[in-house]
Amino acid sequence: GLIERDRVGNPLGVIVAKPSPLSLLAALALAERLSPNDEINSTRQFMRELNRLGITSVIDAAGGGLRYPDNYNVIEQLAEADQLTVRIAYNLVSQNIGREQEDFVNYVNTLQMGQGNDFYRLNGAGENLVLAAADFENFLEPRPQLADSMEASLEAVLRLLLEKRWAFRLHATYDESIARFLTVFEQV
């Protein structure tokens, strides 16, 4: 990543996610955590601002380095207390490179596709099913080269999701990546 600085080298508060969002996510992970009460208050204030702007529903595409269930505690607490003011459909992703299959086995065996209520519902898997298939969309940077092992790991996760009747979504930007993904879909 790139941290923008002034003439004397002081950071300006801008991090450029270059060549991928991973540098930005790593920087965000270093931020100080709020207290549980402040997390709840912050989330409620954020939802209020979304409502002020006319936003009543969102999809959590499962990016951004969020780990399930650890980073979902506040939203789940608010959902259980009927305090959500924005409908949230959330997708799950593995954050463990090379262990995606293991994480999805755990998800499909402990969670029900579609579980939840009108304000908080499990929407399926994605946006990345395996991190080897991460297809970032910074068109100012060279296209990411997907790993040779991508097809085998993607196929295993896809078979599991389909067997358990889980919906999924896959972020796909470049023709070269999409062609490889479609080949796996056709095999499955």
PDB file of C-alpha atoms in Angstrom:
ATOM      1  CA  GLY A   1       0.000   0.000   0.000  1.00  0.00           C
ATOM      2  CA  LEU A   2       0.863   3.647  -0.112  1.00  0.00           C
ATOM      3  CA  ILE A   3       0.514   6.212   2.672  1.00  0.00           C
ATOM      4  CA  GLU A   4       0.195   9.727   1.284  1.00  0.00           C
ATOM      5  CA  ARG A   5       2.498  12.196   3.060  1.00  0.00           C
ATOM      6  CA  ASP A   6       3.103  15.932   3.057  1.00  0.00           C
ATOM      7  CA  ARG A   7       6.374  17.601   2.000  1.00  0.00           C
ATOM      8  CA  VAL A   8       8.089  16.840   5.292  1.00  0.00           C
ATOM      9  CA  GLY A   9       6.903  13.240   5.462  1.00  0.00           C
ATOM     10  CA  ASN A  10       3.948  13.507   7.834  1.00  0.00           C
ATOM     11  CA  PRO A  11       1.075  11.158   6.966  1.00  0.00           C
ATOM     12  CA  LEU A  12      -1.953  12.928   5.498  1.00  0.00           C
ATOM     13  CA  GLY A  13      -4.460  10.300   6.599  1.00  0.00           C
ATOM     14  CA  VAL A  14      -4.863   8.758   3.153  1.00  0.00           C
ATOM     15  CA  ILE A  15      -3.951   5.135   2.475  1.00  0.00           C
ATOM     16  CA  VAL A  16      -4.024   4.041  -1.150  1.00  0.00           C
ATOM     17  CA  ALA A  17      -4.958   0.368  -1.515  1.00  0.00           C
ATOM     18  CA  LYS A  18      -2.336  -0.444  -4.110  1.00  0.00           C
ATOM     19  CA  PRO A  19      -2.111  -2.968  -5.743  1.00  0.00           C
ATOM     20  CA  SER A  20      -4.981  -4.547  -3.780  1.00  0.00           C
ATOM     21  CA  PRO A  21      -7.214  -3.715  -0.805  1.00  0.00           C
ATOM     22  CA  LEU A  22      -5.137  -5.973   1.452  1.00  0.00           C
ATOM     23  CA  SER A  23      -2.844  -3.095   2.473  1.00  0.00           C
ATOM     24  CA  LEU A  24      -5.824  -0.990   3.520  1.00  0.00           C
ATOM     25  CA  LEU A  25      -7.346  -3.894   5.442  1.00  0.00           C
ATOM     26  CA  ALA A  26      -4.033  -4.499   7.237  1.00  0.00           C
ATOM     27  CA  ALA A  27      -3.904  -0.833   8.277  1.00  0.00           C
ATOM     28  CA  LEU A  28      -7.497  -0.901   9.514  1.00  0.00           C
ATOM     29  CA  ALA A  29      -6.739  -4.017  11.569  1.00  0.00           C
ATOM     30  CA  LEU A  30      -4.167  -1.981  13.518  1.00  0.00           C
ATOM     31  CA  ALA A  31      -6.756   0.548  14.693  1.00  0.00           C
ATOM     32  CA  GLU A  32      -7.652   0.597  18.358  1.00  0.00           C
ATOM     33  CA  ARG A  33     -10.811  -1.362  19.167  1.00  0.00           C
ATOM     34  CA  LEU A  34     -13.758   0.426  20.668  1.00  0.00           C
ATOM     35  CA  SER A  35     -15.203  -0.746  23.957  1.00  0.00           C
ATOM     36  CA  PRO A  36     -18.255  -3.011  23.566  1.00  0.00           C
ATOM     37  CA  ASN A  37     -20.586  -0.160  24.610  1.00  0.00           C
ATOM     38  CA  ASP A  38     -18.920   2.223  22.159  1.00  0.00           C
ATOM     39  CA  GLU A  39     -19.194  -0.395  19.393  1.00  0.00           C
ATOM     40  CA  ILE A  40     -22.930  -0.665  20.006  1.00  0.00           C
ATOM     41  CA  ASN A  41     -23.363   3.114  20.131  1.00  0.00           C
ATOM     42  CA  SER A  42     -21.232   3.621  17.015  1.00  0.00           C
ATOM     43  CA  THR A  43     -23.196   1.003  15.086  1.00  0.00           C
ATOM     44  CA  ARG A  44     -26.520   2.523  16.118  1.00  0.00           C
ATOM     45  CA  GLN A  45     -25.322   6.005  15.089  1.00  0.00           C
ATOM     46  CA  PHE A  46     -24.105   4.643  11.745  1.00  0.00           C
ATOM     47  CA  MET A  47     -27.478   3.016  11.083  1.00  0.00           C
ATOM     48  CA  ARG A  48     -29.218   6.275  12.008  1.00  0.00           C
ATOM     49  CA  GLU A  49     -27.063   8.112   9.454  1.00  0.00           C
ATOM     50  CA  LEU A  50     -27.852   5.490   6.800  1.00  0.00           C
ATOM     51  CA  ASN A  51     -31.562   5.921   7.552  1.00  0.00           C
ATOM     52  CA  ARG A  52     -31.201   9.715   7.309  1.00  0.00           C
ATOM     53  CA  LEU A  53     -29.837   9.197   3.803  1.00  0.00           C
ATOM     54  CA  GLY A  54     -32.801   6.975   2.907  1.00  0.00           C
ATOM     55  CA  ILE A  55     -30.901   3.681   3.102  1.00  0.00           C
ATOM     56  CA  THR A  56     -33.012   0.927   4.621  1.00  0.00           C
ATOM     57  CA  SER A  57     -31.155  -2.223   3.575  1.00  0.00           C
ATOM     58  CA  VAL A  58     -27.594  -3.300   2.820  1.00  0.00           C
ATOM     59  CA  ILE A  59     -25.713  -6.407   1.788  1.00  0.00           C
ATOM     60  CA  ASP A  60     -22.598  -7.366   3.697  1.00  0.00           C
ATOM     61  CA  ALA A  61     -20.577  -8.929   0.892  1.00  0.00           C
ATOM     62  CA  ALA A  62     -18.166 -10.451   3.443  1.00  0.00           C
ATOM     63  CA  GLY A  63     -15.112  -8.509   2.452  1.00  0.00           C
ATOM     64  CA  GLY A  64     -12.998  -6.185   4.475  1.00  0.00           C
ATOM     65  CA  GLY A  65     -11.237  -8.667   6.703  1.00  0.00           C
ATOM     66  CA  LEU A  66     -14.275  -9.257   8.907  1.00  0.00           C
ATOM     67  CA  ARG A  67     -14.269 -12.626  10.619  1.00  0.00           C
ATOM     68  CA  TYR A  68     -17.430 -14.528  11.440  1.00  0.00           C
ATOM     69  CA  PRO A  69     -18.592 -14.769  14.183  1.00  0.00           C
ATOM     70  CA  ASP A  70     -16.084 -12.573  16.064  1.00  0.00           C
ATOM     71  CA  ASN A  71     -16.696  -9.324  14.176  1.00  0.00           C
ATOM     72  CA  TYR A  72     -20.468  -9.809  14.039  1.00  0.00           C
ATOM     73  CA  ASN A  73     -21.187  -9.785  17.783  1.00  0.00           C
ATOM     74  CA  VAL A  74     -22.499  -6.211  17.905  1.00  0.00           C
ATOM     75  CA  ILE A  75     -24.820  -6.613  14.923  1.00  0.00           C
ATOM     76  CA  GLU A  76     -26.091  -9.911  16.335  1.00  0.00           C
ATOM     77  CA  GLN A  77     -26.726  -8.299  19.741  1.00  0.00           C
ATOM     78  CA  LEU A  78     -28.651  -5.470  18.105  1.00  0.00           C
ATOM     79  CA  ALA A  79     -30.597  -7.958  15.966  1.00  0.00           C
ATOM     80  CA  GLU A  80     -31.554 -10.040  19.012  1.00  0.00           C
ATOM     81  CA  ALA A  81     -32.727  -6.860  20.786  1.00  0.00           C
ATOM     82  CA  ASP A  82     -34.770  -5.767  17.719  1.00  0.00           C
ATOM     83  CA  GLN A  83     -32.666  -2.597  17.481  1.00  0.00           C
ATOM     84  CA  LEU A  84     -31.545  -2.823  13.853  1.00  0.00           C
ATOM     85  CA  THR A  85     -32.952  -0.025  11.686  1.00  0.00           C
ATOM     86  CA  VAL A  86     -31.269  -1.252   8.498  1.00  0.00           C
ATOM     87  CA  ARG A  87     -31.979  -4.664   6.987  1.00  0.00           C
ATOM     88  CA  ILE A  88     -28.745  -6.631   6.619  1.00  0.00           C
ATOM     89  CA  ALA A  89     -28.273  -9.643   4.365  1.00  0.00           C
ATOM     90  CA  TYR A  90     -24.829 -11.024   5.141  1.00  0.00           C
ATOM     91  CA  ASN A  91     -22.531 -13.388   3.271  1.00  0.00           C
ATOM     92  CA  LEU A  92     -19.766 -15.430   4.835  1.00  0.00           C
ATOM     93  CA  VAL A  93     -16.211 -15.799   3.608  1.00  0.00           C
ATOM     94  CA  SER A  94     -13.135 -17.544   4.942  1.00  0.00           C
ATOM     95  CA  GLN A  95     -10.231 -15.345   6.012  1.00  0.00           C
ATOM     96  CA  ASN A  96      -7.890 -18.335   6.224  1.00  0.00           C
ATOM     97  CA  ILE A  97      -5.824 -18.799   3.083  1.00  0.00           C
ATOM     98  CA  GLY A  98      -5.610 -22.483   2.238  1.00  0.00           C
ATOM     99  CA  ARG A  99      -8.211 -23.428   4.875  1.00  0.00           C
ATOM    100  CA  GLU A 100     -11.311 -22.100   3.144  1.00  0.00           C
ATOM    101  CA  GLN A 101     -12.829 -25.571   2.753  1.00  0.00           C
ATOM    102  CA  GLU A 102     -12.482 -26.172   6.493  1.00  0.00           C
ATOM    103  CA  ASP A 103     -14.205 -22.869   7.309  1.00  0.00           C
ATOM    104  CA  PHE A 104     -17.077 -23.514   4.901  1.00  0.00           C
ATOM    105  CA  VAL A 105     -17.578 -27.035   6.286  1.00  0.00           C
ATOM    106  CA  ASN A 106     -17.966 -25.406   9.692  1.00  0.00           C
ATOM    107  CA  TYR A 107     -20.378 -22.764   8.359  1.00  0.00           C
ATOM    108  CA  VAL A 108     -22.679 -25.168   6.494  1.00  0.00           C
ATOM    109  CA  ASN A 109     -22.771 -27.595   9.425  1.00  0.00           C
ATOM    110  CA  THR A 110     -23.541 -24.982  12.094  1.00  0.00           C
ATOM    111  CA  LEU A 111     -25.612 -22.367  10.238  1.00  0.00           C
ATOM    112  CA  GLN A 112     -28.754 -22.562   8.137  1.00  0.00           C
ATOM    113  CA  MET A 113     -28.848 -20.864   4.755  1.00  0.00           C
ATOM    114  CA  GLY A 114     -31.357 -18.018   5.122  1.00  0.00           C
ATOM    115  CA  GLN A 115     -31.399 -18.128   8.917  1.00  0.00           C
ATOM    116  CA  GLY A 116     -32.374 -14.939  10.660  1.00  0.00           C
ATOM    117  CA  ASN A 117     -35.286 -12.565  10.417  1.00  0.00           C
ATOM    118  CA  ASP A 118     -36.447  -9.676   8.252  1.00  0.00           C
ATOM    119  CA  PHE A 119     -33.647  -7.449   9.561  1.00  0.00           C
ATOM    120  CA  TYR A 120     -30.680  -9.813   9.762  1.00  0.00           C
ATOM    121  CA  ARG A 121     -30.422 -12.798   7.450  1.00  0.00           C
ATOM    122  CA  LEU A 122     -27.684 -15.156   6.257  1.00  0.00           C
ATOM    123  CA  ASN A 123     -27.542 -14.608   2.496  1.00  0.00           C
ATOM    124  CA  GLY A 124     -24.982 -17.299   1.618  1.00  0.00           C
ATOM    125  CA  ALA A 125     -21.285 -17.486   0.849  1.00  0.00           C
ATOM    126  CA  GLY A 126     -19.065 -15.020  -0.961  1.00  0.00           C
ATOM    127  CA  GLU A 127     -17.749 -12.637  -2.273  1.00  0.00           C
ATOM    128  CA  ASN A 128     -14.589 -14.674  -2.335  1.00  0.00           C
ATOM    129  CA  LEU A 129     -15.088 -18.397  -1.941  1.00  0.00           C
ATOM    130  CA  VAL A 130     -11.374 -19.137  -1.898  1.00  0.00           C
ATOM    131  CA  LEU A 131      -8.737 -16.466  -1.494  1.00  0.00           C
ATOM    132  CA  ALA A 132      -6.758 -17.976  -4.377  1.00  0.00           C
ATOM    133  CA  ALA A 133      -9.581 -16.639  -6.593  1.00  0.00           C
ATOM    134  CA  ALA A 134      -9.422 -13.059  -5.274  1.00  0.00           C
ATOM    135  CA  ASP A 135      -9.964 -10.863  -8.331  1.00  0.00           C
ATOM    136  CA  PHE A 136      -9.344  -7.236  -7.311  1.00  0.00           C
ATOM    137  CA  GLU A 137     -10.565  -4.391  -9.471  1.00  0.00           C
ATOM    138  CA  ASN A 138      -7.914  -1.674  -9.371  1.00  0.00           C
ATOM    139  CA  PHE A 139      -7.660  -1.014 -13.099  1.00  0.00           C
ATOM    140  CA  LEU A 140      -4.631   1.250 -12.583  1.00  0.00           C
ATOM    141  CA  GLU A 141      -2.676  -1.805 -11.455  1.00  0.00           C
ATOM    142  CA  PRO A 142      -1.762  -4.980 -13.321  1.00  0.00           C
ATOM    143  CA  ARG A 143      -4.406  -7.702 -13.219  1.00  0.00           C
ATOM    144  CA  PRO A 144      -3.778 -10.094 -10.320  1.00  0.00           C
ATOM    145  CA  GLN A 145      -2.458 -13.505 -11.327  1.00  0.00           C
ATOM    146  CA  LEU A 146      -4.661 -16.200  -9.861  1.00  0.00           C
ATOM    147  CA  ALA A 147      -2.899 -19.167  -8.312  1.00  0.00           C
ATOM    148  CA  ASP A 148      -2.590 -22.398 -10.295  1.00  0.00           C
ATOM    149  CA  SER A 149      -4.305 -24.173  -7.395  1.00  0.00           C
ATOM    150  CA  MET A 150      -7.378 -21.924  -7.643  1.00  0.00           C
ATOM    151  CA  GLU A 151      -9.543 -24.323  -9.656  1.00  0.00           C
ATOM    152  CA  ALA A 152      -9.137 -27.283  -7.296  1.00  0.00           C
ATOM    153  CA  SER A 153      -9.847 -25.298  -4.146  1.00  0.00           C
ATOM    154  CA  LEU A 154     -12.768 -23.423  -5.753  1.00  0.00           C
ATOM    155  CA  GLU A 155     -14.289 -26.673  -7.006  1.00  0.00           C
ATOM    156  CA  ALA A 156     -14.166 -28.249  -3.542  1.00  0.00           C
ATOM    157  CA  VAL A 157     -15.895 -25.284  -1.907  1.00  0.00           C
ATOM    158  CA  LEU A 158     -18.493 -25.022  -4.700  1.00  0.00           C
ATOM    159  CA  ARG A 159     -19.387 -28.711  -4.404  1.00  0.00           C
ATOM    160  CA  LEU A 160     -19.866 -28.333  -0.655  1.00  0.00           C
ATOM    161  CA  LEU A 161     -22.052 -25.236  -1.007  1.00  0.00           C
ATOM    162  CA  LEU A 162     -24.218 -26.804  -3.699  1.00  0.00           C
ATOM    163  CA  GLU A 163     -24.555 -30.061  -1.768  1.00  0.00           C
ATOM    164  CA  LYS A 164     -25.811 -28.086   1.244  1.00  0.00           C
ATOM    165  CA  ARG A 165     -27.986 -25.859  -0.987  1.00  0.00           C
ATOM    166  CA  TRP A 166     -26.215 -22.658  -0.032  1.00  0.00           C
ATOM    167  CA  ALA A 167     -26.386 -19.607  -2.280  1.00  0.00           C
ATOM    168  CA  PHE A 168     -23.073 -18.036  -3.205  1.00  0.00           C
ATOM    169  CA  ARG A 169     -21.661 -15.068  -5.036  1.00  0.00           C
ATOM    170  CA  LEU A 170     -18.209 -14.688  -6.512  1.00  0.00           C
ATOM    171  CA  HIS A 171     -16.500 -11.380  -7.217  1.00  0.00           C
ATOM    172  CA  ALA A 172     -15.247 -11.503 -10.804  1.00  0.00           C
ATOM    173  CA  THR A 173     -13.806  -8.572 -12.748  1.00  0.00           C
ATOM    174  CA  TYR A 174     -11.379  -9.664 -15.440  1.00  0.00           C
ATOM    175  CA  ASP A 175     -12.172 -11.825 -18.480  1.00  0.00           C
ATOM    176  CA  GLU A 176      -9.189 -14.075 -17.743  1.00  0.00           C
ATOM    177  CA  SER A 177     -10.429 -14.758 -14.220  1.00  0.00           C
ATOM    178  CA  ILE A 178     -14.061 -15.120 -15.246  1.00  0.00           C
ATOM    179  CA  ALA A 179     -13.166 -17.711 -17.893  1.00  0.00           C
ATOM    180  CA  ARG A 180     -11.387 -19.814 -15.275  1.00  0.00           C
ATOM    181  CA  PHE A 181     -14.281 -19.474 -12.811  1.00  0.00           C
ATOM    182  CA  LEU A 182     -16.838 -20.475 -15.455  1.00  0.00           C
ATOM    183  CA  THR A 183     -14.796 -23.556 -16.353  1.00  0.00           C
ATOM    184  CA  VAL A 184     -15.004 -24.659 -12.711  1.00  0.00           C
ATOM    185  CA  PHE A 185     -18.757 -23.925 -12.610  1.00  0.00           C
ATOM    186  CA  GLU A 186     -19.280 -26.071 -15.695  1.00  0.00           C
ATOM    187  CA  GLN A 187     -17.307 -28.959 -14.168  1.00  0.00           C
ATOM    188  CA  VAL A 188     -19.336 -28.826 -10.972  1.00  0.00           C
TER     189      VAL A 188
END
